[in-house]
């Protein structure tokens, strides 16, 4: 103890005693922690839990080399995202399995495109059934006028259903996708709303500056961490144009005057405060690449094995003087090179004395190739939410097993479809309705003034493709039984079976019945062939008992 310590002890004996006791306890704690850590690192496998309360945190030999990251969502992803994107795109461009997975999801979730069906809240709006149906029909008609035209695309190349497919594919392959909703007047076009698709690579920090608290991954945040704008590079960074200088344009996510959203960011959030999305193939990129290499190697071996079928073995002659084996003389070599051998049915190959015809055994492809390949497909499908049967399009199991695979895929696609509806389709539809009401093409009192009235007019369902049928007879029969028992509705069963609209089908069927009646054509023979009793009678406009 130094002079200062002695002086402080004489002046404040109680305080100094407490201080010495606290220091001693700290030293004891540090020593105990060092001993515990040393024992856990040396003899972790011999201690309960490997020196930890949780086995997952132990230092066992099986986990000793596992270095896990504890960074934030952006710290873990943003620096490595360009490499992941490039590898994901390469697999999609060149790998059959990677492209197949993405295509299955596009066809299962979107198909030919999600179709809007207006379902306005007529009770809140004070409309009767006929008025609500008339308004909904007008809204659907106007939306088809806009969406079926390529004028809805800023680049005038895609209709709205094609924009859905491309945006979804880009999001899956590149991690995320941006859509700017802008108003651009054009001659002869009733609506000004345009959708501009922006690939993920174009959204980046200005001048490629490092990420910071305000701007990360090309997205600017306010002091509360809320995204307020994105920085879009005017030209794709991967273009090879030598006369283009990189420039960035800041695009506000919400309009400064109207407050309406004008930038859509399609991405799947995996972590809190995540700025950019990761490609859906990221968890299985290594498996996909190794599987592709294995498949290519096996294919190359099979091709070589098929080309090299037979060869002729020639003995080498011995030099009597030295005993060293020598090749044939030049004349014999010339005769050998000029001899043409062909294989065919019943052919005879004449060889020289001592020559032997050897046949290459056809051991390619390997007997283990198919089981190993299918095992990898199951692992890939599990990681990406696509059952093996759907991914490989092989339905060789029982009806129940195949049906279960389709149902599981259908559950996944319902989630994906709801995500696409909430993040793209419904937002675009609401912006479209706003323009339609402003221009007077749709009459909606209170739409621009009261948010609850606006929400009532904007209510809509988005119909997508059905999950498919393995045995249509069984599945249609089950649907009829659910309807008769009151467990489901005709509208729901129609949508699940073939993705169509029951109400539209009913109007169309009524017109068909009317036409058949005018042409004196009977439908009884059709029902007898199908073994069913008609549920709809155009003469009585009612239903019959299925019994």
XYZ file of C-alpha atoms in Angstrom:
547
model
C 0.000 0.000 0.000
C 1.440 3.374 -0.985
C 1.523 6.644 0.922
C -1.776 7.781 -0.624
C -3.448 4.517 0.371
C -2.209 4.773 3.944
C -3.421 8.363 4.185
C -6.896 7.464 2.826
C -7.109 4.504 5.259
C -6.312 6.803 8.196
C -8.891 9.384 7.132
C -11.661 7.033 5.890
C -11.126 3.595 7.463
C -14.666 2.288 6.796
C -14.750 3.270 3.114
C -11.296 1.838 2.456
C -12.221 -1.460 4.154
C -15.291 -1.796 1.930
C -13.164 -0.984 -1.118
C -10.617 -3.710 -0.266
C -13.415 -6.247 0.235
C -14.982 -5.383 -3.146
C -11.606 -5.698 -4.900
C -11.070 -9.105 -3.320
C -14.462 -10.341 -4.504
C -13.787 -9.125 -8.039
C -10.454 -10.951 -8.076
C -12.134 -14.137 -6.840
C -14.791 -13.911 -9.551
C -12.255 -13.327 -12.317
C -10.114 -16.232 -11.121
C -13.140 -18.565 -11.019
C -14.173 -17.539 -14.537
C -10.648 -18.152 -15.877
C -10.525 -21.594 -14.282
C -13.988 -22.493 -15.582
C -13.156 -21.338 -19.093
C -9.872 -23.262 -19.069
C -11.561 -26.458 -17.901
C -14.356 -26.078 -20.444
C -11.929 -25.552 -23.303
C -9.693 -28.479 -22.303
C -12.141 -31.011 -20.913
C -15.450 -29.747 -22.277
C -16.544 -33.178 -23.542
C -16.044 -34.640 -20.096
C -18.085 -32.045 -18.228
C -21.886 -31.966 -18.055
C -23.082 -30.068 -21.118
C -19.519 -29.620 -22.321
C -18.812 -26.943 -19.718
C -22.060 -25.058 -20.368
C -25.635 -25.147 -19.123
C -26.781 -25.578 -22.749
C -25.137 -28.168 -24.959
C -25.558 -25.740 -27.866
C -23.089 -23.372 -26.153
C -20.552 -26.029 -25.156
C -16.990 -26.350 -26.382
C -17.166 -29.998 -27.340
C -14.901 -31.196 -30.105
C -17.892 -31.434 -32.444
C -18.618 -27.720 -31.928
C -15.132 -26.326 -31.255
C -14.555 -25.081 -34.808
C -18.021 -23.541 -35.163
C -17.628 -19.766 -35.449
C -21.064 -18.125 -35.418
C -21.754 -14.440 -36.038
C -23.586 -12.163 -33.629
C -23.883 -9.160 -35.936
C -27.000 -7.233 -36.816
C -29.145 -8.108 -39.814
C -27.380 -5.571 -42.041
C -23.897 -6.324 -40.698
C -24.298 -10.036 -41.480
C -25.891 -9.621 -44.909
C -25.036 -6.415 -46.762
C -21.306 -6.990 -47.297
C -21.839 -10.504 -48.654
C -25.072 -9.809 -50.535
C -23.482 -9.025 -53.958
C -21.707 -12.403 -54.001
C -24.862 -14.244 -52.959
C -26.854 -12.460 -55.673
C -24.341 -13.311 -58.393
C -24.177 -16.965 -57.392
C -27.948 -17.206 -57.133
C -28.358 -15.668 -60.589
C -25.729 -18.020 -62.023
C -27.565 -21.056 -60.629
C -30.866 -19.775 -61.994
C -29.314 -19.195 -65.433
C -27.480 -22.515 -65.677
C -28.938 -24.951 -63.137
C -32.007 -27.009 -63.937
C -32.869 -27.596 -60.268
C -32.532 -23.934 -59.223
C -34.622 -22.720 -62.134
C -37.156 -25.469 -61.503
C -37.630 -24.421 -57.869
C -38.271 -20.789 -58.809
C -40.584 -21.746 -61.672
C -42.611 -24.034 -59.387
C -43.136 -21.176 -56.949
C -44.095 -18.731 -59.681
C -46.591 -21.136 -61.243
C -47.968 -22.215 -57.858
C -48.375 -18.762 -56.318
C -49.153 -16.589 -59.357
C -49.794 -18.797 -62.370
C -50.969 -16.606 -65.207
C -51.477 -13.746 -62.730
C -53.572 -12.923 -59.658
C -57.023 -11.677 -60.696
C -58.802 -8.957 -58.726
C -62.402 -9.417 -57.520
C -63.918 -6.333 -55.889
C -65.612 -7.077 -52.530
C -66.586 -3.624 -51.271
C -68.139 -3.239 -47.832
C -71.639 -2.365 -49.024
C -73.111 -2.136 -45.512
C -70.646 0.539 -44.472
C -71.158 2.387 -47.755
C -74.953 2.139 -47.509
C -75.395 0.327 -50.835
C -77.868 -2.404 -51.607
C -76.790 -5.638 -53.241
C -77.475 -4.487 -56.801
C -75.682 -1.163 -56.323
C -72.666 -2.887 -54.795
C -72.500 -5.418 -57.613
C -72.776 -2.660 -60.201
C -69.967 -0.656 -58.573
C -67.743 -3.723 -58.237
C -68.330 -4.646 -61.880
C -67.358 -1.139 -62.946
C -64.197 -1.203 -60.793
C -63.154 -4.599 -62.180
C -63.820 -3.415 -65.717
C -61.708 -0.281 -65.258
C -58.894 -2.226 -63.610
C -58.839 -4.704 -66.510
C -58.681 -1.761 -68.916
C -55.551 -0.561 -67.135
C -53.936 -3.886 -66.193
C -54.451 -5.781 -69.448
C -52.703 -3.032 -71.383
C -48.940 -2.756 -71.591
C -49.359 0.939 -70.852
C -49.436 0.057 -67.156
C -45.733 -0.691 -67.500
C -43.405 2.301 -67.472
C -41.356 0.619 -70.214
C -44.504 -0.355 -72.210
C -43.496 -4.008 -72.386
C -45.513 -5.897 -69.763
C -49.117 -6.257 -68.679
C -49.896 -6.311 -64.947
C -49.958 -10.115 -64.696
C -46.534 -10.249 -66.357
C -45.261 -7.591 -63.945
C -46.353 -9.832 -61.068
C -44.423 -12.785 -62.496
C -41.253 -10.827 -63.273
C -41.190 -8.949 -59.959
C -41.718 -12.169 -57.998
C -39.002 -14.005 -59.952
C -36.558 -11.119 -59.491
C -37.266 -11.030 -55.763
C -36.637 -14.753 -55.404
C -33.421 -14.748 -57.448
C -31.892 -11.393 -56.437
C -33.283 -11.078 -52.912
C -35.590 -8.117 -53.423
C -37.168 -5.930 -56.079
C -38.378 -2.329 -56.161
C -41.386 -0.912 -58.004
C -41.873 2.819 -58.424
C -45.497 3.921 -58.899
C -45.364 7.061 -60.979
C -47.935 9.032 -62.988
C -46.913 9.599 -66.620
C -49.550 11.021 -68.998
C -49.642 9.428 -72.473
C -51.727 10.284 -75.501
C -54.794 8.084 -75.890
C -54.343 6.344 -72.531
C -57.069 6.993 -69.930
C -54.861 6.321 -66.894
C -51.493 7.842 -65.963
C -50.360 5.284 -63.359
C -47.184 3.468 -64.459
C -45.168 0.751 -62.703
C -41.395 0.956 -63.083
C -39.480 -2.175 -62.054
C -36.057 -1.618 -60.492
C -33.660 -4.547 -60.101
C -32.020 -4.968 -56.710
C -28.507 -4.099 -57.935
C -29.535 -0.585 -58.979
C -30.448 0.424 -55.417
C -27.180 1.182 -53.629
C -25.425 3.861 -51.616
C -24.563 7.044 -53.543
C -21.050 6.848 -55.015
C -20.788 3.373 -53.430
C -20.027 4.919 -50.058
C -19.815 2.601 -47.001
C -22.963 1.859 -45.026
C -23.722 4.104 -42.079
C -26.567 4.629 -39.639
C -28.456 6.901 -42.054
C -27.923 5.097 -45.386
C -27.421 1.334 -45.647
C -27.988 -0.841 -48.683
C -29.171 2.157 -50.703
C -32.029 2.888 -48.263
C -32.128 6.121 -46.290
C -33.695 6.173 -42.808
C -34.851 8.980 -40.554
C -33.742 9.463 -36.946
C -36.268 6.819 -35.837
C -34.945 4.216 -38.270
C -37.944 4.420 -40.613
C -37.089 4.121 -44.346
C -37.844 7.405 -46.112
C -36.191 7.098 -49.540
C -34.082 4.917 -51.810
C -31.103 5.774 -53.996
C -31.436 4.383 -57.523
C -28.466 4.237 -59.853
C -29.561 5.653 -63.201
C -27.934 2.757 -65.049
C -27.418 -0.849 -64.036
C -23.943 -1.271 -62.464
C -23.399 -4.408 -64.522
C -23.732 -2.691 -67.901
C -20.604 -2.444 -70.017
C -21.285 1.042 -71.342
C -18.060 3.034 -71.426
C -19.755 6.386 -71.965
C -21.943 6.271 -68.837
C -20.884 7.927 -65.591
C -22.597 6.381 -62.521
C -25.234 8.685 -61.052
C -27.785 8.193 -58.278
C -31.281 9.593 -57.903
C -33.017 9.799 -54.534
C -36.644 8.627 -54.732
C -38.905 9.310 -51.702
C -40.897 6.283 -50.572
C -43.890 8.491 -49.800
C -45.008 11.536 -51.763
C -44.097 14.790 -50.052
C -47.416 16.443 -50.962
C -49.944 13.590 -50.974
C -48.295 11.279 -48.437
C -49.212 8.294 -50.600
C -46.738 5.472 -51.081
C -44.876 5.604 -54.379
C -42.141 2.977 -53.848
C -42.887 -0.710 -53.260
C -40.111 -2.845 -51.795
C -40.691 -6.546 -52.404
C -38.635 -8.549 -49.922
C -39.117 -11.214 -47.270
C -38.082 -10.080 -43.803
C -36.078 -12.718 -41.959
C -34.717 -10.482 -39.185
C -35.652 -7.275 -37.386
C -34.238 -4.055 -38.891
C -33.253 -5.873 -42.088
C -32.707 -3.380 -44.912
C -32.357 -5.685 -47.920
C -33.630 -9.150 -48.771
C -31.562 -12.272 -49.308
C -32.090 -14.520 -52.361
C -34.355 -17.463 -51.605
C -31.676 -19.865 -52.890
C -29.123 -18.648 -50.307
C -29.502 -21.558 -47.825
C -28.993 -24.178 -50.552
C -26.558 -22.467 -52.929
C -23.658 -24.741 -51.980
C -25.796 -27.880 -52.250
C -27.158 -26.807 -55.615
C -23.708 -26.065 -57.007
C -22.203 -29.329 -55.783
C -25.175 -31.263 -57.126
C -24.783 -29.545 -60.480
C -21.083 -30.443 -60.604
C -21.825 -34.038 -59.650
C -24.495 -34.298 -62.327
C -22.204 -32.816 -64.996
C -19.344 -35.140 -64.030
C -21.599 -38.184 -64.166
C -22.984 -37.100 -67.520
C -19.483 -36.562 -68.939
C -18.381 -39.989 -67.706
C -21.439 -41.589 -69.284
C -20.742 -39.863 -72.620
C -17.094 -40.992 -72.615
C -18.197 -44.493 -71.638
C -20.688 -44.563 -74.515
C -18.181 -43.336 -77.108
C -15.308 -45.631 -76.097
C -16.959 -49.026 -76.669
C -14.179 -51.408 -77.831
C -10.448 -51.365 -78.508
C -7.909 -53.795 -79.944
C -4.920 -54.935 -77.903
C -1.691 -55.659 -79.856
C 1.319 -57.423 -78.355
C 4.738 -55.865 -78.740
C 7.426 -58.015 -80.459
C 10.726 -58.783 -78.745
C 14.154 -57.975 -80.192
C 16.020 -61.284 -80.135
C 19.400 -59.648 -79.581
C 18.536 -57.475 -76.620
C 15.263 -58.985 -75.410
C 13.648 -55.530 -75.484
C 10.097 -55.324 -76.871
C 9.759 -53.247 -80.014
C 6.813 -51.996 -82.093
C 5.960 -53.235 -85.578
C 8.069 -51.962 -88.461
C 7.027 -48.946 -90.497
C 5.265 -50.968 -93.234
C 3.127 -52.817 -90.735
C 2.309 -49.570 -88.975
C 1.142 -48.131 -92.297
C -1.083 -51.137 -92.945
C -2.517 -50.859 -89.421
C -3.317 -47.147 -89.779
C -5.087 -47.732 -93.108
C -7.308 -50.523 -91.766
C -10.919 -49.406 -91.173
C -12.894 -51.265 -88.515
C -16.668 -50.903 -88.191
C -19.081 -52.454 -85.730
C -22.538 -53.640 -86.667
C -25.041 -56.473 -86.308
C -23.366 -59.803 -87.166
C -20.094 -58.097 -88.160
C -16.741 -59.942 -88.244
C -13.512 -58.316 -87.196
C -10.359 -59.935 -88.621
C -7.273 -59.289 -86.582
C -3.628 -60.173 -86.734
C -2.158 -63.024 -84.715
C -1.902 -62.098 -81.061
C -4.433 -59.251 -81.271
C -7.376 -59.263 -78.860
C -10.726 -57.401 -78.989
C -11.527 -55.799 -75.607
C -14.954 -54.392 -74.718
C -15.356 -51.474 -72.289
C -17.810 -52.309 -69.509
C -20.737 -49.869 -69.403
C -20.749 -48.839 -65.744
C -22.089 -45.322 -66.273
C -24.234 -43.801 -65.023
C -23.458 -45.078 -61.564
C -26.114 -47.109 -59.794
C -25.866 -44.679 -56.848
C -26.413 -41.580 -58.950
C -30.208 -41.556 -58.933
C -30.684 -42.271 -55.176
C -28.093 -39.653 -54.216
C -29.516 -37.069 -56.630
C -33.059 -37.594 -55.291
C -31.799 -37.394 -51.704
C -30.251 -33.989 -52.469
C -33.493 -32.858 -54.115
C -35.410 -33.693 -50.947
C -32.984 -31.615 -48.889
C -33.242 -28.684 -51.308
C -37.029 -28.896 -51.373
C -37.155 -28.963 -47.574
C -35.051 -25.817 -47.363
C -37.138 -23.948 -49.937
C -40.621 -25.122 -48.965
C -41.260 -27.246 -52.059
C -42.116 -30.949 -51.533
C -39.953 -33.430 -53.394
C -42.871 -34.701 -55.478
C -43.717 -31.188 -56.672
C -40.089 -30.219 -57.264
C -39.267 -33.315 -59.294
C -42.761 -33.667 -60.832
C -42.654 -37.343 -59.920
C -45.895 -38.633 -58.372
C -45.199 -42.346 -58.019
C -46.405 -42.795 -54.449
C -49.936 -43.542 -53.394
C -52.807 -41.156 -54.019
C -52.807 -40.102 -50.359
C -49.067 -39.343 -50.339
C -49.202 -37.395 -53.596
C -52.271 -35.514 -52.418
C -50.541 -34.661 -49.123
C -47.544 -33.276 -51.022
C -49.816 -31.049 -53.111
C -51.677 -29.857 -50.020
C -48.431 -28.937 -48.261
C -47.288 -27.071 -51.349
C -50.690 -25.383 -51.462
C -50.273 -24.155 -47.870
C -46.914 -22.639 -48.738
C -48.312 -21.015 -51.871
C -51.221 -19.497 -49.947
C -48.719 -17.777 -47.679
C -46.688 -16.576 -50.665
C -49.836 -15.390 -52.445
C -50.974 -13.443 -49.369
C -47.518 -11.832 -49.186
C -47.679 -10.835 -52.860
C -51.221 -9.527 -52.453
C -50.302 -7.345 -49.466
C -46.996 -6.019 -50.816
C -47.804 -5.544 -54.500
C -51.263 -6.208 -55.875
C -53.435 -4.487 -53.269
C -51.166 -1.431 -53.044
C -51.233 -1.018 -56.812
C -55.016 -1.435 -56.874
C -55.512 1.223 -54.194
C -53.338 3.680 -56.118
C -55.272 2.839 -59.287
C -58.623 3.469 -57.562
C -57.341 6.817 -56.333
C -56.641 7.933 -59.885
C -59.945 6.516 -61.140
C -61.877 8.473 -58.509
C -59.879 11.680 -59.067
C -60.540 11.496 -62.821
C -64.227 10.729 -62.302
C -64.189 7.347 -64.018
C -65.505 5.788 -60.791
C -67.985 7.524 -58.466
C -67.051 6.932 -54.829
C -68.346 9.607 -52.419
C -66.023 10.192 -49.463
C -63.171 8.149 -50.974
C -60.660 11.020 -50.801
C -61.881 12.395 -47.471
C -62.477 9.506 -45.061
C -59.904 6.677 -44.653
C -62.549 4.159 -43.541
C -64.674 4.846 -46.614
C -61.582 4.534 -48.777
C -60.821 1.159 -47.173
C -64.410 0.015 -47.788
C -64.126 0.782 -51.506
C -60.652 -0.787 -51.754
C -61.627 -4.182 -50.367
C -60.798 -6.897 -52.892
C -59.890 -10.551 -53.230
C -57.053 -11.753 -55.417
C -57.735 -15.082 -57.076
C -54.782 -17.289 -57.957
C -54.245 -20.726 -59.481
C -55.533 -23.853 -57.773
C -53.097 -26.353 -56.303
C -54.065 -28.961 -58.902
C -55.873 -32.274 -58.799
C -54.632 -35.839 -58.839
C -58.012 -37.568 -59.007
C -60.617 -35.011 -60.174
C -63.555 -37.343 -59.559
C -62.684 -37.852 -55.888
C -61.932 -34.201 -55.289
C -65.044 -32.870 -57.014
C -67.172 -35.401 -55.107
C -65.587 -34.262 -51.837
C -66.304 -30.626 -52.704
C -69.985 -31.390 -53.411
C -70.275 -33.234 -50.094
C -68.790 -30.260 -48.215
C -71.231 -27.882 -49.913
C -74.250 -30.092 -49.183
C -73.167 -30.517 -45.548
C -72.738 -26.758 -45.143
C -69.011 -27.054 -44.458
C -68.034 -24.850 -47.391
C -69.486 -22.585 -50.074
C -69.694 -22.914 -53.823
C -67.502 -19.859 -54.232
C -64.727 -21.235 -52.029
C -64.789 -24.694 -53.608
C -64.775 -23.231 -57.116
C -61.731 -21.121 -56.316
C -59.856 -24.037 -54.719
C -60.646 -26.534 -57.490
C -59.783 -24.487 -60.569
C -59.167 -20.910 -59.440
C -62.230 -19.493 -61.207
C -65.001 -17.244 -59.891
C -68.285 -18.938 -58.950
C -70.450 -15.894 -59.658
C -68.966 -15.398 -63.105
C -69.331 -19.112 -63.779
C -73.010 -18.924 -62.800
C -73.724 -16.076 -65.226
C -71.863 -17.897 -67.988
C -73.685 -21.174 -67.298
C -77.058 -19.397 -67.430
C -76.173 -18.009 -70.846
C -75.046 -21.461 -71.999
C -78.269 -23.095 -70.795
C -80.290 -20.440 -72.575
C -78.390 -21.003 -75.823
C -78.739 -24.797 -75.583
C -82.464 -24.473 -74.960
C -82.866 -22.208 -77.982
C -80.970 -24.747 -80.089
C -83.111 -27.641 -78.732
C -80.038 -29.391 -77.319
C -80.445 -31.493 -74.196
C -77.947 -31.850 -71.380
C -79.406 -34.994 -69.809
C -77.033 -37.242 -71.751
C -74.064 -35.232 -70.479
C -75.142 -35.648 -66.877
C -75.749 -39.373 -67.358
C -72.226 -39.788 -68.729
C -70.790 -37.906 -65.759
C -73.025 -39.845 -63.349
C -74.299 -36.616 -61.773
C -77.614 -34.879 -61.256
C -77.676 -31.230 -62.356
C -77.481 -28.840 -59.412
C -78.885 -25.955 -61.427
C -82.139 -25.982 -63.359
C -82.500 -22.998 -65.704
C -86.279 -23.432 -65.799
C -86.811 -23.216 -62.040
C -83.683 -21.144 -61.195
C -83.202 -23.273 -58.127
C -81.303 -26.246 -56.899
C -82.138 -29.930 -56.940
C -81.411 -32.498 -54.368
C -78.199 -34.298 -55.278
C -79.916 -37.454 -54.058
